[in-house]
């Protein structure tokens, strides 16, 4: 029920169209049932000599009319053509309408998904498996679309056809109706049971294909090892075995299917033959007419094949429900709340940050940050040193409110962070991550990611990030597209691009989270020099485990296991015993070793 | 560069030569294909008898009111159904055999070709491109060939047989019916082509949409911090709407196809009913024959729409065929003038390597080495140090003969390595990558990769030598533990220990070792260092070094800078020079001690 509600919630304004599609099914069915009646009339009354009989007490043409038809036989032909065209037009309309509904539905669903996913809290993103979510957004949406625009409609068609054809049949000949429907339930149940039974063969085939693809991918990504150990033949055998397994699983499936298709074909044909034989006997004994027999043959033909399809579709319906639930799960996840203060655009933040008694734990409950007390003045540059897992990144992730803290306080210009609107807060921070994400578009679009950033500013920021000369070397300069459809940047180039992106907005707060780890030493020096020129313009927090950045620092913070163990300027810290002093003393030892 | 690998647009007409070449790959299944063709002819014959049953029932039983032939009629009908049953089962089965068999053969052939290619080919070609050729493109070829023959044989035979039968029944009506066939066929093909074109656009848009979702998820943190949610959504809405427009276009076209063909068929039906009815009234045609005609024309659309779809699919599949052929026609660029023979198997390499005035640059890239010479003595351990992009990886690529120098020679034991079988070089060589590559499978299989005929005991011994045994035994299932795709269930350090065990088992004369830059947890780090020293013993070793403990222990260090050796000597010699090496070492040392201090501090 929940699932149906979920699906319907995307159907605003589409229901009428879908209803129209359903009506088209009825239209198509009614008209296609008419043709056999015309042929029956032609055979029995026009070509034969029986008085005309119409089903449902429809007015039967008199002898004079029949005679008129006999002399104008083209009318029958024309009627058949017109009725067919009408019936097929209905079919076309039905497919068109249901396809439109299905496509519009999936369009809305995709849009909602992307919107929702982007606004989900970062905690959600760090929890999920990317591939799984992408698959839901694509193939599960497609499963639902197919269900709406094809499968459900085909089911409806089968049901309407039975519902409409049985009264027509009954009005023509009750006994024949019985014989014409003998195999119908059988064909349906057979199809349903069969496809339920063999779903495991389909799965085995899919898995074998997956295994083969994995083998192939591994032999490509590991080509250096394959070559270095001269294992080409071995690999060929291994891939060959995987490919063979896939082949054999496919063959098994096809062979089983071949028996199904042939046997159910024969079942359907037997049904039609039965109608012909029974009809023949009854016609000879005068219980029915030749035209009626032929109409029944046509009806059987029209009915039995869609019924067979219904059985298959019904086994597929479970999948649509699973897909809908998987999508619902994403959309049911609560969004990041977006309330809070958005100051006047003219107002600029000073950038005074204060952490007081701050403790933080992720969902697992282990404290990553413990009792952090730190006051950072506007324009100050702080370098945070610490080992992996000491809580450096967690600390800076709290500033743009990627995670919400609950114990202790962080204030910006004296106002609690949680009082600011998240998005406003984020526009005030330039953040560079260690493994930056770049969008698959041009370099310019990546750096000028927000409206109102001029090309000259892009250039300026790129220069400061030591990226400009690299870009100049590209054929298309700043218009060079990066990522999947363009060139691949090295790790250092990506980091520099992300730095340019953070510098270009001149935000009051700048955070570099191990942002130079892949940059070579010469370039690093250049960037540090440029950052030094900017000193004082923004509150800057640099997380690093490289000592080279320390020269920029007004103060250095040493973090251990989520606690601040040392704070102070370089001069201060070198003179007191502690981790920092020990690190710097080693330099002297080195000088001695070199002699 | 990647643009080369984007799907090409093919609007050209059917290329019979190309399809003949594809058919050649179906030759091993000649027998099956002939049987399938015969079966489809039989099928067509059976199908075309059905209206004759109706005719017989009307003309021979109903009209004369004669039931004497009823039993025979039923029996004969039963025979047709039973023969049909067996025939359908058999042809589907056989066609499946041909389809999957052909796909399998093509995959094997292509894979063998791929395996012979040099590393340079893989560096230039995206993995996804190769995978797509090997999976969906090849599947398409098997599908088109096997089921295409089914459709062709059945369709052609049916049209011919029905044509003959109806010509005998009434040639005027038969001609009328046959005239309709090419018209339906033409419309069918035109339609299918347009449909496939739109579907191709839809597929492309679909992959763009998948990419957008990928960005939305992978880039979540960036999008949030840059506050680009709305901008991203707006771009996506544009793409999504385009997808909607094209999908609806495709759906409308395909919704129109069958009704249109059926409308055409109904025109034929109307004409037959009219003209046939008049003929019947005049006594020129029995009612049974008229009904048979009506049945024939009602089913004529089937073979035609099948053949139309086949032609359209063939045209669309041409691109796939061409791409598969590029794989089949691959020619390796690195080959030795001397082929491998069994005499090589017994030879041991001394592993004295000489770079003799070599120059090398990557295609469409900068020159890495210019007139570079170097001698590595037998049994020497050599460390390469320097910043990224100075040629260390290229050095390794050249020694392993993943690439060959464009000028100059590389000598192994005094012989130009172009004159030594590649297989021999690689059989004497061990290679450990920065992030070692493991294959999906068990730990045992992964270590055994070093020597395929090693016993379980030998594998365990190798693991013990490099101290990998301990962590392996703690894993569930120990040596049968499944390492996951690319070994991702293990840490980098653990992967490295396994790679060392692999090398110990291979017992190579020449060992090439690319040290991990990524930080390994301290516990494993010690094990890795110890294992490295062990595997270096008694063989020539070349190490791309990142760690001080490694650098200090080697015989000779080469300080590389822009494709040149700028400083060379032992650790203490180089330190005394106070040059580039000195600065690098100082930096590195400070860094490592700082890291260590911070970690130790954290452990208090």
CSV table of N, CA, C and O in Angstrom, one decimal, chain A residues 43 73-74 84 88 95 99 103 107 110 118 120 125 133 218-219 221 224-228 231 235 237 247 251 255 258 262 266 294 336 397 423 426 433 437 439-441 449 520-521 545-546 560-561 582 586 590-591 594, chain B residues 85 89 93 97 100-101 104 108 111 115 117 123 211 215 217 220-224 228-229 232 235 240-241 243 247 251 255 262 266 273-274 291 387 397 426 433 437 439-440 449-450 486 576 582 586 591 593 597 601-602:
chain,number,residue,atom,x,y,z
A,43,UNK,N,-19.8,-14.3,-44.7
A,43,UNK,CA,-19.8,-15.7,-45.0
A,43,UNK,C,-21.2,-16.3,-44.9
A,43,UNK,O,-21.7,-17.0,-45.7
A,73,UNK,N,-20.1,-5.5,-52.8
A,73,UNK,CA,-19.3,-6.2,-51.8
A,73,UNK,C,-18.1,-5.4,-51.3
A,73,UNK,O,-17.6,-5.7,-50.2
A,74,UNK,N,-17.8,-4.4,-52.1
A,74,UNK,CA,-16.6,-3.6,-51.7
A,74,UNK,C,-16.9,-2.9,-50.3
A,74,UNK,O,-16.0,-2.6,-49.6
A,84,UNK,N,-10.3,-1.7,-38.9
A,84,UNK,CA,-8.9,-2.1,-38.5
A,84,UNK,C,-8.1,-0.8,-38.2
A,84,UNK,O,-7.4,-0.7,-37.2
A,88,UNK,N,-6.3,0.0,-34.7
A,88,UNK,CA,-4.9,0.2,-34.6
A,88,UNK,C,-4.6,1.6,-34.2
A,88,UNK,O,-3.6,1.8,-33.5
A,95,UNK,N,-0.3,3.1,-26.7
A,95,UNK,CA,1.1,3.0,-26.5
A,95,UNK,C,1.7,4.4,-26.3
A,95,UNK,O,2.6,4.6,-25.4
A,99,UNK,N,3.4,5.6,-22.9
A,99,UNK,CA,4.8,5.9,-22.9
A,99,UNK,C,5.1,7.3,-22.4
A,99,UNK,O,6.0,7.5,-21.6
A,103,UNK,N,7.4,8.0,-19.2
A,103,UNK,CA,8.6,8.8,-19.4
A,103,UNK,C,8.5,10.1,-18.5
A,103,UNK,O,9.5,10.5,-17.8
A,107,UNK,N,10.9,11.0,-15.5
A,107,UNK,CA,11.6,12.3,-15.5
A,107,UNK,C,11.5,12.9,-14.2
A,107,UNK,O,12.5,13.4,-13.6
A,110,UNK,N,13.6,11.0,-11.5
A,110,UNK,CA,15.0,11.3,-11.6
A,110,UNK,C,15.3,12.7,-11.0
A,110,UNK,O,16.3,12.8,-10.3
A,118,UNK,N,21.3,15.4,-3.4
A,118,UNK,CA,22.3,16.5,-3.2
A,118,UNK,C,22.0,17.2,-1.8
A,118,UNK,O,22.9,17.8,-1.2
A,120,UNK,N,20.8,15.7,0.9
A,120,UNK,CA,20.9,14.8,2.0
A,120,UNK,C,22.1,15.2,2.8
A,120,UNK,O,23.1,15.7,2.3
A,125,UNK,N,25.9,10.5,2.9
A,125,UNK,CA,26.8,10.2,1.8
A,125,UNK,C,28.0,9.4,2.3
A,125,UNK,O,28.5,8.6,1.5
A,133,UNK,N,23.7,3.2,-5.1
A,133,UNK,CA,22.7,4.3,-5.2
A,133,UNK,C,22.6,4.7,-6.7
A,133,UNK,O,21.5,5.0,-7.2
A,218,UNK,N,40.1,-7.4,-14.7
A,218,UNK,CA,41.3,-7.7,-13.8
A,218,UNK,C,42.6,-7.9,-14.7
A,218,UNK,O,43.7,-7.5,-14.4
A,219,UNK,N,42.3,-8.6,-15.8
A,219,UNK,CA,43.5,-8.9,-16.7
A,219,UNK,C,44.0,-7.7,-17.3
A,219,UNK,O,45.1,-7.6,-17.7
A,221,UNK,N,43.6,-4.4,-15.9
A,221,UNK,CA,44.2,-3.5,-14.9
A,221,UNK,C,45.5,-4.2,-14.4
A,221,UNK,O,46.4,-3.4,-13.9
A,224,UNK,N,50.4,-5.4,-16.2
A,224,UNK,CA,51.9,-5.3,-16.0
A,224,UNK,C,52.3,-6.6,-15.2
A,224,UNK,O,53.4,-7.1,-15.5
A,225,UNK,N,51.5,-7.0,-14.3
A,225,UNK,CA,51.8,-8.2,-13.6
A,225,UNK,C,51.7,-9.5,-14.5
A,225,UNK,O,52.6,-10.3,-14.5
A,226,UNK,N,50.7,-9.5,-15.3
A,226,UNK,CA,50.5,-10.6,-16.3
A,226,UNK,C,51.8,-10.7,-17.1
A,226,UNK,O,52.3,-11.8,-17.3
A,227,UNK,N,52.2,-9.5,-17.6
A,227,UNK,CA,53.4,-9.5,-18.5
A,227,UNK,C,54.6,-9.9,-17.8
A,227,UNK,O,55.4,-10.7,-18.2
A,228,UNK,N,54.8,-9.3,-16.6
A,228,UNK,CA,56.0,-9.4,-15.8
A,228,UNK,C,56.2,-10.9,-15.4
A,228,UNK,O,57.4,-11.3,-15.3
A,231,UNK,N,52.5,-14.5,-17.9
A,231,UNK,CA,51.3,-15.3,-17.6
A,231,UNK,C,50.2,-15.2,-18.7
A,231,UNK,O,49.0,-15.4,-18.4
A,235,UNK,N,46.4,-16.5,-18.3
A,235,UNK,CA,45.2,-15.6,-18.3
A,235,UNK,C,44.2,-15.9,-19.4
A,235,UNK,O,43.0,-15.9,-19.1
A,237,UNK,N,43.6,-18.8,-20.6
A,237,UNK,CA,42.9,-20.0,-20.1
A,237,UNK,C,41.8,-19.6,-19.1
A,237,UNK,O,40.7,-20.0,-19.1
A,247,UNK,N,29.0,-19.1,-21.4
A,247,UNK,CA,28.4,-19.7,-22.6
A,247,UNK,C,27.5,-20.9,-22.2
A,247,UNK,O,26.3,-21.0,-22.6
A,251,UNK,N,23.5,-21.3,-22.5
A,251,UNK,CA,23.0,-22.4,-23.3
A,251,UNK,C,21.9,-23.2,-22.6
A,251,UNK,O,20.9,-23.5,-23.1
A,255,UNK,N,18.1,-23.6,-23.8
A,255,UNK,CA,17.5,-24.9,-24.0
A,255,UNK,C,16.2,-25.1,-23.2
A,255,UNK,O,15.2,-25.5,-23.7
A,258,UNK,N,13.7,-23.0,-24.8
A,258,UNK,CA,13.2,-23.6,-26.1
A,258,UNK,C,12.1,-24.6,-25.9
A,258,UNK,O,11.1,-24.6,-26.7
A,262,UNK,N,8.3,-23.8,-27.3
A,262,UNK,CA,7.7,-24.8,-28.2
A,262,UNK,C,6.4,-25.4,-27.6
A,262,UNK,O,5.4,-25.6,-28.2
A,266,UNK,N,2.6,-24.9,-28.8
A,266,UNK,CA,1.7,-26.0,-29.2
A,266,UNK,C,0.4,-26.0,-28.5
A,266,UNK,O,-0.6,-26.3,-29.0
A,294,UNK,N,-15.7,-19.5,-37.6
A,294,UNK,CA,-14.6,-18.8,-38.1
A,294,UNK,C,-14.3,-17.6,-37.1
A,294,UNK,O,-13.2,-17.3,-36.8
A,336,UNK,N,19.0,17.6,5.1
A,336,UNK,CA,19.7,18.5,5.9
A,336,UNK,C,18.8,19.7,6.2
A,336,UNK,O,18.1,20.2,5.3
A,397,UNK,N,35.7,19.7,9.1
A,397,UNK,CA,34.4,19.4,8.5
A,397,UNK,C,33.3,20.0,9.3
A,397,UNK,O,32.2,20.1,8.8
A,423,UNK,N,23.9,26.9,3.9
A,423,UNK,CA,24.4,27.2,2.6
A,423,UNK,C,25.1,28.6,2.7
A,423,UNK,O,26.1,28.8,2.0
A,426,UNK,N,28.5,28.0,4.1
A,426,UNK,CA,29.5,27.4,3.1
A,426,UNK,C,29.9,28.4,2.1
A,426,UNK,O,31.1,28.2,1.6
A,433,UNK,N,40.0,19.9,-0.2
A,433,UNK,CA,40.1,18.6,0.4
A,433,UNK,C,41.4,17.9,-0.2
A,433,UNK,O,41.8,18.2,-1.3
A,437,UNK,N,37.4,16.7,-5.6
A,437,UNK,CA,36.5,16.2,-6.7
A,437,UNK,C,36.4,17.4,-7.7
A,437,UNK,O,36.1,18.5,-7.3
A,439,UNK,N,34.5,18.6,-11.4
A,439,UNK,CA,33.4,18.2,-12.3
A,439,UNK,C,33.9,18.0,-13.7
A,439,UNK,O,34.9,18.6,-14.1
A,440,UNK,N,33.2,17.0,-14.4
A,440,UNK,CA,33.6,16.7,-15.8
A,440,UNK,C,33.2,17.8,-16.7
A,440,UNK,O,32.3,17.6,-17.5
A,441,UNK,N,33.8,18.9,-16.6
A,441,UNK,CA,33.6,20.0,-17.5
A,441,UNK,C,34.9,20.8,-17.7
A,441,UNK,O,35.9,20.3,-17.3
A,449,UNK,N,33.0,28.4,-10.5
A,449,UNK,CA,31.9,27.5,-10.3
A,449,UNK,C,30.6,28.3,-9.9
A,449,UNK,O,29.5,27.7,-9.8
A,520,UNK,N,54.5,18.5,-6.2
A,520,UNK,CA,56.0,18.3,-6.0
A,520,UNK,C,56.6,19.5,-5.2
A,520,UNK,O,55.9,20.5,-5.1
A,521,UNK,N,57.7,19.3,-4.7
A,521,UNK,CA,58.3,20.3,-3.7
A,521,UNK,C,58.4,21.7,-4.3
A,521,UNK,O,58.1,22.7,-3.6
A,545,UNK,N,50.6,17.2,7.2
A,545,UNK,CA,51.6,16.6,8.0
A,545,UNK,C,53.0,16.9,7.5
A,545,UNK,O,54.0,16.3,7.8
A,546,UNK,N,53.0,17.9,6.5
A,546,UNK,CA,54.3,18.3,6.0
A,546,UNK,C,54.7,19.6,6.8
A,546,UNK,O,54.0,20.5,7.0
A,560,UNK,N,46.4,15.4,19.0
A,560,UNK,CA,46.7,14.0,19.3
A,560,UNK,C,45.4,13.3,19.7
A,560,UNK,O,44.9,13.8,20.7
A,561,UNK,N,45.0,12.3,19.1
A,561,UNK,CA,43.8,11.5,19.5
A,561,UNK,C,42.7,12.4,19.9
A,561,UNK,O,42.0,12.2,20.9
A,582,UNK,N,60.8,18.0,19.7
A,582,UNK,CA,61.5,16.8,19.3
A,582,UNK,C,61.6,16.7,17.8
A,582,UNK,O,62.7,16.4,17.2
A,586,UNK,N,65.5,17.0,15.5
A,586,UNK,CA,66.1,16.0,14.6
A,586,UNK,C,66.9,16.6,13.5
A,586,UNK,O,67.9,16.0,13.0
A,590,UNK,N,70.6,15.5,11.8
A,590,UNK,CA,70.8,15.2,10.4
A,590,UNK,C,72.1,15.9,9.9
A,590,UNK,O,72.9,15.4,9.1
A,591,UNK,N,72.1,17.2,10.2
A,591,UNK,CA,73.3,18.0,9.8
A,591,UNK,C,74.6,17.3,10.2
A,591,UNK,O,75.5,17.2,9.4
A,594,UNK,N,75.5,14.3,7.9
A,594,UNK,CA,76.0,14.7,6.6
A,594,UNK,C,77.5,15.2,6.8
A,594,UNK,O,78.2,15.1,5.8
B,85,UNK,N,6.1,-28.6,-32.5
B,85,UNK,CA,6.7,-28.6,-31.2
B,85,UNK,C,8.2,-29.0,-31.2
B,85,UNK,O,9.0,-28.2,-30.6
B,89,UNK,N,11.4,-26.3,-30.6
B,89,UNK,CA,12.3,-26.6,-29.5
B,89,UNK,C,13.8,-26.8,-30.0
B,89,UNK,O,14.7,-26.2,-29.5
B,93,UNK,N,17.0,-24.2,-29.6
B,93,UNK,CA,18.2,-24.8,-28.9
B,93,UNK,C,19.4,-24.6,-29.8
B,93,UNK,O,20.4,-24.1,-29.3
B,97,UNK,N,22.9,-22.4,-29.4
B,97,UNK,CA,24.2,-23.0,-29.4
B,97,UNK,C,25.1,-22.2,-30.3
B,97,UNK,O,26.2,-21.9,-30.0
B,100,UNK,N,25.7,-18.5,-28.7
B,100,UNK,CA,26.6,-18.4,-27.6
B,100,UNK,C,28.0,-19.0,-28.0
B,100,UNK,O,29.0,-18.5,-27.5
B,101,UNK,N,28.0,-20.0,-28.9
B,101,UNK,CA,29.3,-20.5,-29.3
B,101,UNK,C,30.1,-19.5,-30.1
B,101,UNK,O,31.3,-19.4,-29.8
B,104,UNK,N,31.5,-16.9,-27.7
B,104,UNK,CA,32.6,-17.5,-27.0
B,104,UNK,C,33.8,-17.5,-27.8
B,104,UNK,O,34.9,-17.1,-27.3
B,108,UNK,N,37.3,-15.5,-27.0
B,108,UNK,CA,38.6,-16.1,-26.8
B,108,UNK,C,39.6,-15.6,-27.7
B,108,UNK,O,40.8,-15.3,-27.3
B,111,UNK,N,40.6,-12.1,-26.8
B,111,UNK,CA,41.3,-12.0,-25.5
B,111,UNK,C,42.8,-12.4,-25.8
B,111,UNK,O,43.7,-11.8,-25.3
B,115,UNK,N,46.1,-10.2,-25.1
B,115,UNK,CA,47.2,-10.6,-24.2
B,115,UNK,C,48.5,-10.5,-24.9
B,115,UNK,O,49.5,-10.3,-24.2
B,117,UNK,N,49.3,-8.0,-26.7
B,117,UNK,CA,49.6,-6.6,-26.9
B,117,UNK,C,50.6,-6.1,-25.8
B,117,UNK,O,50.5,-6.6,-24.7
B,123,UNK,N,48.0,1.4,-21.9
B,123,UNK,CA,48.1,2.7,-21.4
B,123,UNK,C,47.4,3.7,-22.2
B,123,UNK,O,46.9,4.8,-21.7
B,211,UNK,N,26.1,9.5,-15.4
B,211,UNK,CA,27.2,10.2,-15.0
B,211,UNK,C,26.8,11.4,-14.0
B,211,UNK,O,27.5,11.6,-13.1
B,215,UNK,N,28.2,12.1,-10.4
B,215,UNK,CA,28.8,13.4,-9.8
B,215,UNK,C,28.0,13.8,-8.6
B,215,UNK,O,28.6,14.3,-7.6
B,217,UNK,N,26.7,12.1,-6.4
B,217,UNK,CA,27.0,11.3,-5.2
B,217,UNK,C,28.5,11.4,-4.9
B,217,UNK,O,28.9,11.7,-3.8
B,220,UNK,N,29.4,14.8,-3.6
B,220,UNK,CA,28.5,15.4,-2.6
B,220,UNK,C,29.2,16.4,-1.7
B,220,UNK,O,28.7,17.5,-1.6
B,221,UNK,N,30.4,16.1,-1.2
B,221,UNK,CA,31.0,17.0,-0.3
B,221,UNK,C,31.4,18.3,-1.0
B,221,UNK,O,31.2,19.4,-0.5
B,222,UNK,N,32.0,18.2,-2.2
B,222,UNK,CA,32.3,19.4,-2.9
B,222,UNK,C,31.1,20.2,-3.3
B,222,UNK,O,31.1,21.4,-3.1
B,223,UNK,N,30.1,19.5,-3.7
B,223,UNK,CA,28.9,20.3,-4.1
B,223,UNK,C,28.3,21.0,-2.9
B,223,UNK,O,27.9,22.2,-3.0
B,224,UNK,N,28.3,20.4,-1.8
B,224,UNK,CA,27.9,21.1,-0.5
B,224,UNK,C,28.7,22.3,-0.2
B,224,UNK,O,28.2,23.3,0.1
B,228,UNK,N,26.6,24.3,-4.7
B,228,UNK,CA,26.3,24.2,-6.1
B,228,UNK,C,25.0,23.3,-6.3
B,228,UNK,O,24.8,22.9,-7.5
B,229,UNK,N,24.3,23.0,-5.3
B,229,UNK,CA,23.2,22.1,-5.4
B,229,UNK,C,22.2,22.6,-6.5
B,229,UNK,O,21.8,21.8,-7.4
B,232,UNK,N,23.7,22.6,-10.1
B,232,UNK,CA,23.8,21.2,-10.6
B,232,UNK,C,22.4,20.7,-11.0
B,232,UNK,O,22.3,20.1,-12.1
B,235,UNK,N,21.2,22.2,-14.3
B,235,UNK,CA,21.9,21.6,-15.4
B,235,UNK,C,21.2,20.2,-15.7
B,235,UNK,O,21.0,19.8,-16.8
B,240,UNK,N,17.7,16.1,-18.3
B,240,UNK,CA,16.6,15.2,-18.0
B,240,UNK,C,15.4,15.5,-19.0
B,240,UNK,O,14.8,14.6,-19.5
B,241,UNK,N,15.2,16.8,-19.3
B,241,UNK,CA,14.1,17.1,-20.2
B,241,UNK,C,14.5,16.6,-21.6
B,241,UNK,O,13.6,16.2,-22.3
B,243,UNK,N,16.3,14.1,-22.3
B,243,UNK,CA,16.0,12.7,-22.2
B,243,UNK,C,14.6,12.4,-22.4
B,243,UNK,O,14.2,11.5,-23.1
B,247,UNK,N,13.1,10.2,-25.4
B,247,UNK,CA,12.5,8.9,-25.1
B,247,UNK,C,11.1,8.9,-25.6
B,247,UNK,O,10.7,7.8,-26.1
B,251,UNK,N,9.6,6.3,-28.1
B,251,UNK,CA,8.4,5.5,-27.8
B,251,UNK,C,7.3,5.7,-28.8
B,251,UNK,O,6.6,4.8,-29.2
B,255,UNK,N,5.7,3.0,-31.0
B,255,UNK,CA,4.2,2.7,-30.8
B,255,UNK,C,3.5,2.8,-32.2
B,255,UNK,O,2.5,2.1,-32.4
B,262,UNK,N,0.2,-3.0,-39.5
B,262,UNK,CA,-1.0,-3.8,-39.4
B,262,UNK,C,-2.1,-3.1,-40.2
B,262,UNK,O,-3.0,-3.7,-40.8
B,266,UNK,N,-4.2,-4.6,-43.1
B,266,UNK,CA,-5.7,-4.6,-43.2
B,266,UNK,C,-6.2,-4.1,-44.5
B,266,UNK,O,-7.3,-4.5,-44.9
B,273,UNK,N,-11.0,-9.4,-49.2
B,273,UNK,CA,-12.4,-9.7,-48.8
B,273,UNK,C,-13.3,-9.2,-49.9
B,273,UNK,O,-14.3,-9.9,-50.3
B,274,UNK,N,-13.0,-8.0,-50.4
B,274,UNK,CA,-13.9,-7.4,-51.5
B,274,UNK,C,-13.8,-8.3,-52.8
B,274,UNK,O,-14.8,-8.9,-53.2
B,291,UNK,N,-11.3,-17.9,-47.1
B,291,UNK,CA,-10.9,-17.8,-45.7
B,291,UNK,C,-9.4,-18.1,-45.6
B,291,UNK,O,-8.7,-17.4,-44.8
B,387,UNK,N,61.9,13.2,-7.8
B,387,UNK,CA,60.5,13.7,-7.7
B,387,UNK,C,59.7,12.9,-8.8
B,387,UNK,O,60.2,12.3,-9.7
B,397,UNK,N,59.6,0.7,-16.9
B,397,UNK,CA,58.9,0.2,-18.1
B,397,UNK,C,59.9,-0.3,-19.1
B,397,UNK,O,59.6,-1.3,-19.8
B,426,UNK,N,60.7,-12.3,-19.2
B,426,UNK,CA,59.6,-12.2,-18.1
B,426,UNK,C,59.7,-13.4,-17.2
B,426,UNK,O,59.3,-13.3,-16.0
B,433,UNK,N,54.5,-4.1,-7.7
B,433,UNK,CA,54.0,-2.7,-7.9
B,433,UNK,C,53.8,-2.0,-6.7
B,433,UNK,O,53.6,-2.5,-5.6
B,437,UNK,N,48.9,-5.7,-7.6
B,437,UNK,CA,47.7,-6.1,-8.2
B,437,UNK,C,47.4,-7.5,-7.8
B,437,UNK,O,48.2,-8.4,-8.0
B,439,UNK,N,44.4,-10.7,-7.9
B,439,UNK,CA,43.3,-11.1,-8.8
B,439,UNK,C,42.2,-11.7,-7.8
B,439,UNK,O,42.5,-12.2,-6.8
B,440,UNK,N,41.0,-11.5,-8.3
B,440,UNK,CA,39.9,-12.1,-7.5
B,440,UNK,C,40.2,-13.6,-7.4
B,440,UNK,O,40.5,-14.3,-8.3
B,449,UNK,N,50.6,-17.4,-8.3
B,449,UNK,CA,50.7,-16.7,-9.6
B,449,UNK,C,52.2,-16.6,-10.0
B,449,UNK,O,52.6,-16.6,-11.1
B,450,UNK,N,53.1,-16.6,-9.0
B,450,UNK,CA,54.5,-16.6,-9.2
B,450,UNK,C,55.1,-17.8,-9.8
B,450,UNK,O,56.0,-17.8,-10.6
B,486,UNK,N,40.1,-7.4,-7.2
B,486,UNK,CA,41.4,-6.7,-7.2
B,486,UNK,C,42.0,-6.7,-5.8
B,486,UNK,O,42.8,-5.9,-5.4
B,576,UNK,N,77.3,13.4,1.7
B,576,UNK,CA,78.4,14.3,1.8
B,576,UNK,C,78.4,15.3,0.6
B,576,UNK,O,79.0,16.4,0.8
B,582,UNK,N,70.8,15.2,-0.9
B,582,UNK,CA,70.9,15.7,0.5
B,582,UNK,C,69.6,16.4,0.9
B,582,UNK,O,69.0,16.1,1.9
B,586,UNK,N,66.9,15.2,3.5
B,586,UNK,CA,66.6,16.0,4.7
B,586,UNK,C,65.1,16.1,4.8
B,586,UNK,O,64.5,15.9,5.9
B,591,UNK,N,60.2,14.7,7.5
B,591,UNK,CA,58.8,14.3,7.4
B,591,UNK,C,58.5,13.0,8.1
B,591,UNK,O,57.6,12.9,8.9
B,593,UNK,N,60.2,11.5,10.4
B,593,UNK,CA,60.3,11.5,11.9
B,593,UNK,C,59.2,12.3,12.5
B,593,UNK,O,58.6,11.9,13.5
B,597,UNK,N,56.9,10.8,15.2
B,597,UNK,CA,56.7,11.5,16.5
B,597,UNK,C,55.2,11.7,16.8
B,597,UNK,O,54.7,11.5,17.9
B,601,UNK,N,53.4,10.1,19.9
B,601,UNK,CA,52.7,11.0,20.8
B,601,UNK,C,51.3,10.6,21.0
B,601,UNK,O,50.8,10.5,22.1
B,602,UNK,N,50.6,10.2,19.9
B,602,UNK,CA,49.2,9.8,20.0
B,602,UNK,C,49.1,8.5,20.8
B,602,UNK,O,48.0,8.2,21.2
